[in-house]
GROMACS .gro file of N, CA, C and O in nm:
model
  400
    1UNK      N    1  -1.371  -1.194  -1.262
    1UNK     CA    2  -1.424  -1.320  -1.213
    1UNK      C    3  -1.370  -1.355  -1.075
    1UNK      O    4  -1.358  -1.469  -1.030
    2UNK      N    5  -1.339  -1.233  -1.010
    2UNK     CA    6  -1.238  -1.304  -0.894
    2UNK      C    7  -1.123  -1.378  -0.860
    2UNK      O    8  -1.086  -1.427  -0.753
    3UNK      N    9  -1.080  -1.376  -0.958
    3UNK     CA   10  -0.930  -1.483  -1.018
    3UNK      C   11  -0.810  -1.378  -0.935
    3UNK      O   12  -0.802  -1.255  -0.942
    4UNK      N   13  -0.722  -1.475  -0.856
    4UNK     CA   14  -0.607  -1.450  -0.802
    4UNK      C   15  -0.525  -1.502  -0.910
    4UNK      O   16  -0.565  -1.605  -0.964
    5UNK      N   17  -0.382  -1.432  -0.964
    5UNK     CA   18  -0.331  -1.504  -1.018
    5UNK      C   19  -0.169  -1.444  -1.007
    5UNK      O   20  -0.172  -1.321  -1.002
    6UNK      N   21  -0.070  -1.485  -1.002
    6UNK     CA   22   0.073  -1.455  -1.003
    6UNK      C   23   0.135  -1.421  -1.116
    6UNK      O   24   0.166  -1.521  -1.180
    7UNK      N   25   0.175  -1.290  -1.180
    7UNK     CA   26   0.239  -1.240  -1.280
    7UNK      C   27   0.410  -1.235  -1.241
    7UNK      O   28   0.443  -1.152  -1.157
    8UNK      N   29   0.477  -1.290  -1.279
    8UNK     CA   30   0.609  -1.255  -1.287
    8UNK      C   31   0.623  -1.114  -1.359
    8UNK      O   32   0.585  -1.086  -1.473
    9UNK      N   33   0.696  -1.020  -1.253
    9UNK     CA   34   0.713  -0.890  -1.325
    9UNK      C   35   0.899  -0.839  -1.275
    9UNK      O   36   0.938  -0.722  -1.271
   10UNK      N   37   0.980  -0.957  -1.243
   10UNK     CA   38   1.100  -0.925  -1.218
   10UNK      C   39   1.199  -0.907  -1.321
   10UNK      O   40   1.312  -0.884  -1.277
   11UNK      N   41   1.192  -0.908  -1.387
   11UNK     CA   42   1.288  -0.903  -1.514
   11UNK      C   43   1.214  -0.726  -1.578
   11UNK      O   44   1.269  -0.681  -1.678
   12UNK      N   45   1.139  -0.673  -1.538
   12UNK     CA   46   1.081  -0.605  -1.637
   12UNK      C   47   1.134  -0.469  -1.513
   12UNK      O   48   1.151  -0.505  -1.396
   13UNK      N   49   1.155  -0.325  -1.550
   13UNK     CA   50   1.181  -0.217  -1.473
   13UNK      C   51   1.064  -0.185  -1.382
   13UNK      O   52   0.960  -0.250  -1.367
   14UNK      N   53   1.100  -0.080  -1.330
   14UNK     CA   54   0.976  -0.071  -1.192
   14UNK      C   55   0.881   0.027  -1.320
   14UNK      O   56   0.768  -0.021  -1.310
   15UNK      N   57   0.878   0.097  -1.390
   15UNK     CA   58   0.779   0.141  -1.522
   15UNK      C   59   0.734   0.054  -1.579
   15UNK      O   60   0.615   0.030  -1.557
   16UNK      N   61   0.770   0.014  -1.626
   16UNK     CA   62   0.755  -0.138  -1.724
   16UNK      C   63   0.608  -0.243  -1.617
   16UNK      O   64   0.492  -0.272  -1.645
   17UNK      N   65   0.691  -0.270  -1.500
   17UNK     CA   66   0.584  -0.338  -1.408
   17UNK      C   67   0.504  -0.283  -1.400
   17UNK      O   68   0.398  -0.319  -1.452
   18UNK      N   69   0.520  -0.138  -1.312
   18UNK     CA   70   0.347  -0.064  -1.320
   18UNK      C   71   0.285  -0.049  -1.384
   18UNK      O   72   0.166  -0.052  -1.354
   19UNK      N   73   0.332  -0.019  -1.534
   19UNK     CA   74   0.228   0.021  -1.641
   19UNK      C   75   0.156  -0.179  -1.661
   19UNK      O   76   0.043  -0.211  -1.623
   20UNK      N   77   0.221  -0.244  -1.704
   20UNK     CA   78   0.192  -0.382  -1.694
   20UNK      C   79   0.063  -0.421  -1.597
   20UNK      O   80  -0.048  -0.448  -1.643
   21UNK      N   81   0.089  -0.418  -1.474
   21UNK     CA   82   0.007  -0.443  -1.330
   21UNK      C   83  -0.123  -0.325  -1.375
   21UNK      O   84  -0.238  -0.360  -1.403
   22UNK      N   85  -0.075  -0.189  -1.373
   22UNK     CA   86  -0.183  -0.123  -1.470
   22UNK      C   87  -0.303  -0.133  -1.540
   22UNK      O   88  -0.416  -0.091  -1.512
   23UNK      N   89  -0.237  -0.228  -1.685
   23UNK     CA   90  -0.277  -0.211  -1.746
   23UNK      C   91  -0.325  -0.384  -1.788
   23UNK      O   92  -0.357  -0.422  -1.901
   24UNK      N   93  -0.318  -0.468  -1.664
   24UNK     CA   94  -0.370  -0.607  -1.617
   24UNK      C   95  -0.482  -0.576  -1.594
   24UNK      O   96  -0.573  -0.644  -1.643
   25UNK      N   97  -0.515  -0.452  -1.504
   25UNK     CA   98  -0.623  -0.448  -1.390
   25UNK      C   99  -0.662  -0.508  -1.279
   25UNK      O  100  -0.766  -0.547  -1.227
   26UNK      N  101  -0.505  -0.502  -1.248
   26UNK     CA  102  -0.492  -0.592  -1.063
   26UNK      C  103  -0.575  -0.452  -0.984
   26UNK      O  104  -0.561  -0.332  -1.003
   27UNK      N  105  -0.656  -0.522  -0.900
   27UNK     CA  106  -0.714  -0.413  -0.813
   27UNK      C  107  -0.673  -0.403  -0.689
   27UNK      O  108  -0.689  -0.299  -0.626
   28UNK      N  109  -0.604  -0.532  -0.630
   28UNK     CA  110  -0.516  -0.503  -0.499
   28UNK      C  111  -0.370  -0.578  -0.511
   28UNK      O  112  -0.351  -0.700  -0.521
   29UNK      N  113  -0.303  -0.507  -0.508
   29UNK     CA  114  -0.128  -0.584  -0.506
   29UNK      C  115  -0.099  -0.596  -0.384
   29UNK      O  116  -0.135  -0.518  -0.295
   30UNK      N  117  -0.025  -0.702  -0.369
   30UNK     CA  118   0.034  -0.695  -0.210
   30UNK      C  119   0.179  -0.720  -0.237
   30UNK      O  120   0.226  -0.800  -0.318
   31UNK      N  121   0.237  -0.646  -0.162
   31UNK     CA  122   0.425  -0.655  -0.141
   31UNK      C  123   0.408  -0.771  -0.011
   31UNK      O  124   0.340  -0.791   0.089
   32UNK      N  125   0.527  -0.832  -0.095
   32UNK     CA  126   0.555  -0.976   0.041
   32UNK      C  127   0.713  -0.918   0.098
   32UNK      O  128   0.773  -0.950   0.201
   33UNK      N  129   0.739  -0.856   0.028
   33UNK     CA  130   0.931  -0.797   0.057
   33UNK      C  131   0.957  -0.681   0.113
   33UNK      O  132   1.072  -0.638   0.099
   34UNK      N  133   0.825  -0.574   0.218
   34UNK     CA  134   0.904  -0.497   0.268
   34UNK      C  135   1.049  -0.412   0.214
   34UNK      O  136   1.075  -0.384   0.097
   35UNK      N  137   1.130  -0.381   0.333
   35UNK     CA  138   1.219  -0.344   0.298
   35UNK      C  139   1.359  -0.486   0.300
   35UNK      O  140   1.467  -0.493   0.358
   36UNK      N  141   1.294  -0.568   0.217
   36UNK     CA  142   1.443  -0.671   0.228
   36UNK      C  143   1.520  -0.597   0.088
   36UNK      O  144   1.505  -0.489   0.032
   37UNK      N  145   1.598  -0.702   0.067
   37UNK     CA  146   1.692  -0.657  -0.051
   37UNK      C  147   1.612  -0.658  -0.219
   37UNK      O  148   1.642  -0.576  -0.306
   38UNK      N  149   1.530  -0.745  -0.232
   38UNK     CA  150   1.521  -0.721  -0.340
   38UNK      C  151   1.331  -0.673  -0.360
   38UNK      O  152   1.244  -0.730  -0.425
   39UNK      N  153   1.325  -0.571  -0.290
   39UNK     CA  154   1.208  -0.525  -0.291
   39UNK      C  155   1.147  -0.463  -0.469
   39UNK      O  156   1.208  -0.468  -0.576
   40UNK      N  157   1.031  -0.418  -0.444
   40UNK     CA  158   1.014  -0.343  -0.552
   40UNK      C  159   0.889  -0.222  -0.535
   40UNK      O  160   0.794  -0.206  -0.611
   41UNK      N  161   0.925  -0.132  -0.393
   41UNK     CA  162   0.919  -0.034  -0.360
   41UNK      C  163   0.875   0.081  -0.479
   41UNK      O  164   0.763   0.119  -0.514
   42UNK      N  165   1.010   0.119  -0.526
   42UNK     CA  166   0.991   0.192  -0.608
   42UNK      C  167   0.859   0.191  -0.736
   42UNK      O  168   0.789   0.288  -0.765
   43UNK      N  169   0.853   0.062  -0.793
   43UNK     CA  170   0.729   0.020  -0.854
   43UNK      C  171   0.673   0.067  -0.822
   43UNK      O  172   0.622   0.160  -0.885
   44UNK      N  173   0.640   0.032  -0.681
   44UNK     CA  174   0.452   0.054  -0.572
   44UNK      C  175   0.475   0.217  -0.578
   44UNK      O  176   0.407   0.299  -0.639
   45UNK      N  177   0.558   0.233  -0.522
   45UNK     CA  178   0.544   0.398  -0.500
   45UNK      C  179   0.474   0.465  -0.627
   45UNK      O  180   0.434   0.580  -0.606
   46UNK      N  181   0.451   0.411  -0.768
   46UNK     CA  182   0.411   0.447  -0.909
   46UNK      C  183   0.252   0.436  -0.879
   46UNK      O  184   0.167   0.489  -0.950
   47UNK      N  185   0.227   0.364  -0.769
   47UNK     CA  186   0.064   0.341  -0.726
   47UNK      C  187   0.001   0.225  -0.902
   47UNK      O  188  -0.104   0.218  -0.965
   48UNK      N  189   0.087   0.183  -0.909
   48UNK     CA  190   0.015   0.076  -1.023
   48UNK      C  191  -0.159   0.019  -0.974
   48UNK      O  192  -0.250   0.006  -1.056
   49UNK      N  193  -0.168   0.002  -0.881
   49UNK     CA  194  -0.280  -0.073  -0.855
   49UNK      C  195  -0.391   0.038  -0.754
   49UNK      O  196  -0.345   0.150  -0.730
   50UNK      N  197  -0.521   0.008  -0.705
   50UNK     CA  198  -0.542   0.097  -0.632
   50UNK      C  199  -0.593   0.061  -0.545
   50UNK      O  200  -0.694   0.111  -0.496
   51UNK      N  201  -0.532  -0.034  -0.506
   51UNK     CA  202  -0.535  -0.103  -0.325
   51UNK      C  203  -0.370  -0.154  -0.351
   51UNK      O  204  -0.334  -0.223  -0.445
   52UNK      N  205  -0.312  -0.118  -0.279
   52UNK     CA  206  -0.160  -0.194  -0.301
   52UNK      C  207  -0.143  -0.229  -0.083
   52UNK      O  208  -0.184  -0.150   0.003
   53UNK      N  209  -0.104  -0.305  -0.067
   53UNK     CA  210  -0.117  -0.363   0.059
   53UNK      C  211   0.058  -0.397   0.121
   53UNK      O  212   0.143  -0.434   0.040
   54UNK      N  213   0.086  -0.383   0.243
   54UNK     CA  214   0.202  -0.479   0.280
   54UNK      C  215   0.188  -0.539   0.384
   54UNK      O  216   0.073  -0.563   0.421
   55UNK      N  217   0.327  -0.593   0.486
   55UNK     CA  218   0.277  -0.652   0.621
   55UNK      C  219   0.285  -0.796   0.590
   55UNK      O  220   0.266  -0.860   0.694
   56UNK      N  221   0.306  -0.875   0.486
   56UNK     CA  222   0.325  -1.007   0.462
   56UNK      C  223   0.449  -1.045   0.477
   56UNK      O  224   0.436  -1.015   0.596
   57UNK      N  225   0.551  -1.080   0.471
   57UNK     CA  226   0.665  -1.174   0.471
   57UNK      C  227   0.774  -1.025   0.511
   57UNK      O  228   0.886  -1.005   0.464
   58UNK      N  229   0.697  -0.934   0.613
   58UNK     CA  230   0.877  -0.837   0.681
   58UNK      C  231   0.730  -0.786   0.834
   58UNK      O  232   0.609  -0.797   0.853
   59UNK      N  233   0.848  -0.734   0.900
   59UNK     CA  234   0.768  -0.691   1.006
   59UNK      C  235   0.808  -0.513   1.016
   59UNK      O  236   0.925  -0.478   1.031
   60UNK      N  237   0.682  -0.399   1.004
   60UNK     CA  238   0.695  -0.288   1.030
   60UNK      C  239   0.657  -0.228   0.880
   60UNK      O  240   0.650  -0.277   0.767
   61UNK      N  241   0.635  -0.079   0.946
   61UNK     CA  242   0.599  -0.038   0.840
   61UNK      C  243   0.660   0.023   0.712
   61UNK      O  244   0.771   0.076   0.720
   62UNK      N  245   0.589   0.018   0.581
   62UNK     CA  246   0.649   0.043   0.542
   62UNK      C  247   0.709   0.217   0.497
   62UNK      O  248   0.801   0.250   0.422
   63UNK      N  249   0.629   0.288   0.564
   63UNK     CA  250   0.694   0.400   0.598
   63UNK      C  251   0.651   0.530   0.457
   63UNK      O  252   0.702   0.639   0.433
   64UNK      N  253   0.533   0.452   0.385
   64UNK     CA  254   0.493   0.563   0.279
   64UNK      C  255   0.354   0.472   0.224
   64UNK      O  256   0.335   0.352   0.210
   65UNK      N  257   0.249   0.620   0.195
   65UNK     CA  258   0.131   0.555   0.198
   65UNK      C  259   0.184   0.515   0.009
   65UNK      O  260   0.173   0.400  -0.032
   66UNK      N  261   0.219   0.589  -0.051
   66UNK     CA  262   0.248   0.607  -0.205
   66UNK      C  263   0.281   0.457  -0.226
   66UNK      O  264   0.281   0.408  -0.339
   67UNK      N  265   0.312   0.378  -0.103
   67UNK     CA  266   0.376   0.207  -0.115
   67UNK      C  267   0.302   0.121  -0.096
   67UNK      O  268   0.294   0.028  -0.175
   68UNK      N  269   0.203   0.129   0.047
   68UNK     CA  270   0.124   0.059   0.095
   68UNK      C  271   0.011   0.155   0.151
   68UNK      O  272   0.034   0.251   0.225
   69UNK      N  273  -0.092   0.124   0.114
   69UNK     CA  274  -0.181   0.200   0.227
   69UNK      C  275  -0.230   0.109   0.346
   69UNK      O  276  -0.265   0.144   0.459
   70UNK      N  277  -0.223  -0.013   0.294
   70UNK     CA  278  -0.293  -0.079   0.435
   70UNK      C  279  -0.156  -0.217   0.472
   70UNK      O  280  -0.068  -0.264   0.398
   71UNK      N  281  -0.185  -0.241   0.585
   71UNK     CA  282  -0.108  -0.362   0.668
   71UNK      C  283  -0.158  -0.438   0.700
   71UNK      O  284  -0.249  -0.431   0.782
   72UNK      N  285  -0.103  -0.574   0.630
   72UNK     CA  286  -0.219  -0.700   0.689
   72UNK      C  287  -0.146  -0.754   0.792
   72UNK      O  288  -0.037  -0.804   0.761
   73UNK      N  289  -0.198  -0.757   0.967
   73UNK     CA  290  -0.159  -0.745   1.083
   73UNK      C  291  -0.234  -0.857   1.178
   73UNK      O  292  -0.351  -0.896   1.175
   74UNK      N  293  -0.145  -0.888   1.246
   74UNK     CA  294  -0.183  -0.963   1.364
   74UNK      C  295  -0.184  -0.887   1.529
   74UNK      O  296  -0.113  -0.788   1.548
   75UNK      N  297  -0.231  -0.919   1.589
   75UNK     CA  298  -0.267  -0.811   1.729
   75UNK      C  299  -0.149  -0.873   1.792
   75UNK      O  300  -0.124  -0.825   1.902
   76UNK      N  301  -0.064  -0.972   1.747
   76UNK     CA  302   0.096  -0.962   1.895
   76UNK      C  303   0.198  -0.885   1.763
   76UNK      O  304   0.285  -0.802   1.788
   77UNK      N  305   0.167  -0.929   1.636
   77UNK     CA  306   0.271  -0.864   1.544
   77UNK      C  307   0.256  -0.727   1.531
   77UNK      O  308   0.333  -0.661   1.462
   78UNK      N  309   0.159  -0.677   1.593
   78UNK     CA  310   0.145  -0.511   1.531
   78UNK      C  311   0.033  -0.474   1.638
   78UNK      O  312  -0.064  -0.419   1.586
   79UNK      N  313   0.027  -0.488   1.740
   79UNK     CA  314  -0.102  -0.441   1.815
   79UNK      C  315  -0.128  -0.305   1.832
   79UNK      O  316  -0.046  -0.214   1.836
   80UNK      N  317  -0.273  -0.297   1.843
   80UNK     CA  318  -0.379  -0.159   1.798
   80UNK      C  319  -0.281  -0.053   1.870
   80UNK      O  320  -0.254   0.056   1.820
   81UNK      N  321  -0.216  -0.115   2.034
   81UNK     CA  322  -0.178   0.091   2.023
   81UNK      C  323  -0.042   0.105   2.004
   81UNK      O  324   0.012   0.200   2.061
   82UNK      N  325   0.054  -0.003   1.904
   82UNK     CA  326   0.130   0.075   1.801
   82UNK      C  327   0.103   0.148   1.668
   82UNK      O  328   0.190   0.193   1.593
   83UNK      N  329  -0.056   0.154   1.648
   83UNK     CA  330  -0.083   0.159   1.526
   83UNK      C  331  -0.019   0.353   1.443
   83UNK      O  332   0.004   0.376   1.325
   84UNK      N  333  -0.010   0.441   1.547
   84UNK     CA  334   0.012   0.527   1.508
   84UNK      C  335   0.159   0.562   1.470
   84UNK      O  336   0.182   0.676   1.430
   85UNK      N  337   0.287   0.446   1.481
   85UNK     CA  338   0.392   0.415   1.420
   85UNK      C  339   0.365   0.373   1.288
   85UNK      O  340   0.471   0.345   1.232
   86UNK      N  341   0.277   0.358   1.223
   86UNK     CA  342   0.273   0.313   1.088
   86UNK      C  343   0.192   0.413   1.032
   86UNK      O  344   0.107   0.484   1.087
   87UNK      N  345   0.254   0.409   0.844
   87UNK     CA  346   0.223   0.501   0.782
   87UNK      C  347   0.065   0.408   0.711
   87UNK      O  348  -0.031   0.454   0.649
   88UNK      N  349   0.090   0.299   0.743
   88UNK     CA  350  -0.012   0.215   0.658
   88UNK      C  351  -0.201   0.243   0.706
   88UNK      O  352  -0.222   0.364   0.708
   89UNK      N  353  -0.267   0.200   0.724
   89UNK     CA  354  -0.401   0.154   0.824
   89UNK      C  355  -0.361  -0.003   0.858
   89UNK      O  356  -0.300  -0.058   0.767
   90UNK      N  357  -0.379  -0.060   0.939
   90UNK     CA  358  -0.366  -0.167   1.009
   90UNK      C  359  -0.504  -0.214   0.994
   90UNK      O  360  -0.605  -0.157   1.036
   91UNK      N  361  -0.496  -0.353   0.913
   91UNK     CA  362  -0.631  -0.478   0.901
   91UNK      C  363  -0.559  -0.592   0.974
   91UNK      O  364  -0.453  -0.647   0.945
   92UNK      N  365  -0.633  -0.613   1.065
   92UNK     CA  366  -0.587  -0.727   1.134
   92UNK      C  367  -0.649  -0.847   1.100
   92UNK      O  368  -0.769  -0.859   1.126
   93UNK      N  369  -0.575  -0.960   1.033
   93UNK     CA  370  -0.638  -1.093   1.022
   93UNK      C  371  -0.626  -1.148   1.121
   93UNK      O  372  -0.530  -1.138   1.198
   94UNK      N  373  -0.776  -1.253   1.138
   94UNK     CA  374  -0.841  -1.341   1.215
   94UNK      C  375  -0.787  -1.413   1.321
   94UNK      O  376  -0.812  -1.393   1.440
   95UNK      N  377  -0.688  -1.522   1.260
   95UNK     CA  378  -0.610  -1.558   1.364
   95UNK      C  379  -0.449  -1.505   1.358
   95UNK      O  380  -0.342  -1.563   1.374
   96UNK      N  381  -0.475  -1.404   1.336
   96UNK     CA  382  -0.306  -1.332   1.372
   96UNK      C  383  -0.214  -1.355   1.262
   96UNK      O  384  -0.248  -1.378   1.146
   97UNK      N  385  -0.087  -1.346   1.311
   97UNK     CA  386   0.005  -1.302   1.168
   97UNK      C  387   0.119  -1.308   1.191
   97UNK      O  388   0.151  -1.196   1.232
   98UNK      N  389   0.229  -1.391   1.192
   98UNK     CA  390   0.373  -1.399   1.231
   98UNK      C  391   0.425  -1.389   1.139
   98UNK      O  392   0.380  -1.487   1.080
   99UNK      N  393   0.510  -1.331   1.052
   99UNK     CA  394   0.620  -1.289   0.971
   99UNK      C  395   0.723  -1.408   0.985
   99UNK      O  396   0.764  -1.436   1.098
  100UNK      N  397   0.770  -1.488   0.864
  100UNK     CA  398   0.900  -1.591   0.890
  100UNK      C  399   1.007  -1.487   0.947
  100UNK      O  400   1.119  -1.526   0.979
   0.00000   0.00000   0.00000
């Protein structure tokens, strides 16, 4: 039905989440945590979903398609001819994209 909705999956292992996210039938996940501290990388790398996205709340890439395939990007945060530094594809939203 098009429903966005927020699953808490922190308490549960990075198996546990993917098969979960899995077996939800999320069709695009997005990582907001990069490489900060309490990422969940390893999860994504399981490819739980089959659009998994990053580029939201860290700046750069994340350095494996198995994590992210695409980057949601702004043209001063990531412009077109850095794009071949990233492992991601670069989607640039509308009015741009600043990272806190």
């Amino acid at each position: 039905d098009g429903a966005v909705r927020r699953v808490g999956v922190g308490a549960l292992t990075s198996d546990a989440a993917a098969a979960r996210i899995n077996r939800d039938g999320v069709h695009v996940l997005i990582s907001w945590d990069g490489w900060q501290a309490r990422n969940r990388n390893l999860m994504l790398s399981l490819r739980p979903a089959p659009v998994q996205v990053g580029g939201l709340g860290h700046r750069g890439t994340l350095g494996d398609t198995r994590v992210a395939q695409y980057y949601l990007a702004g043209r001063v945060s990531a412009p077109p001819e850095l794009a071949m530094h990233f492992s991601e594809r670069l989607v640039y939203l509308p009015l741009g994209h600043a990272p806190p």
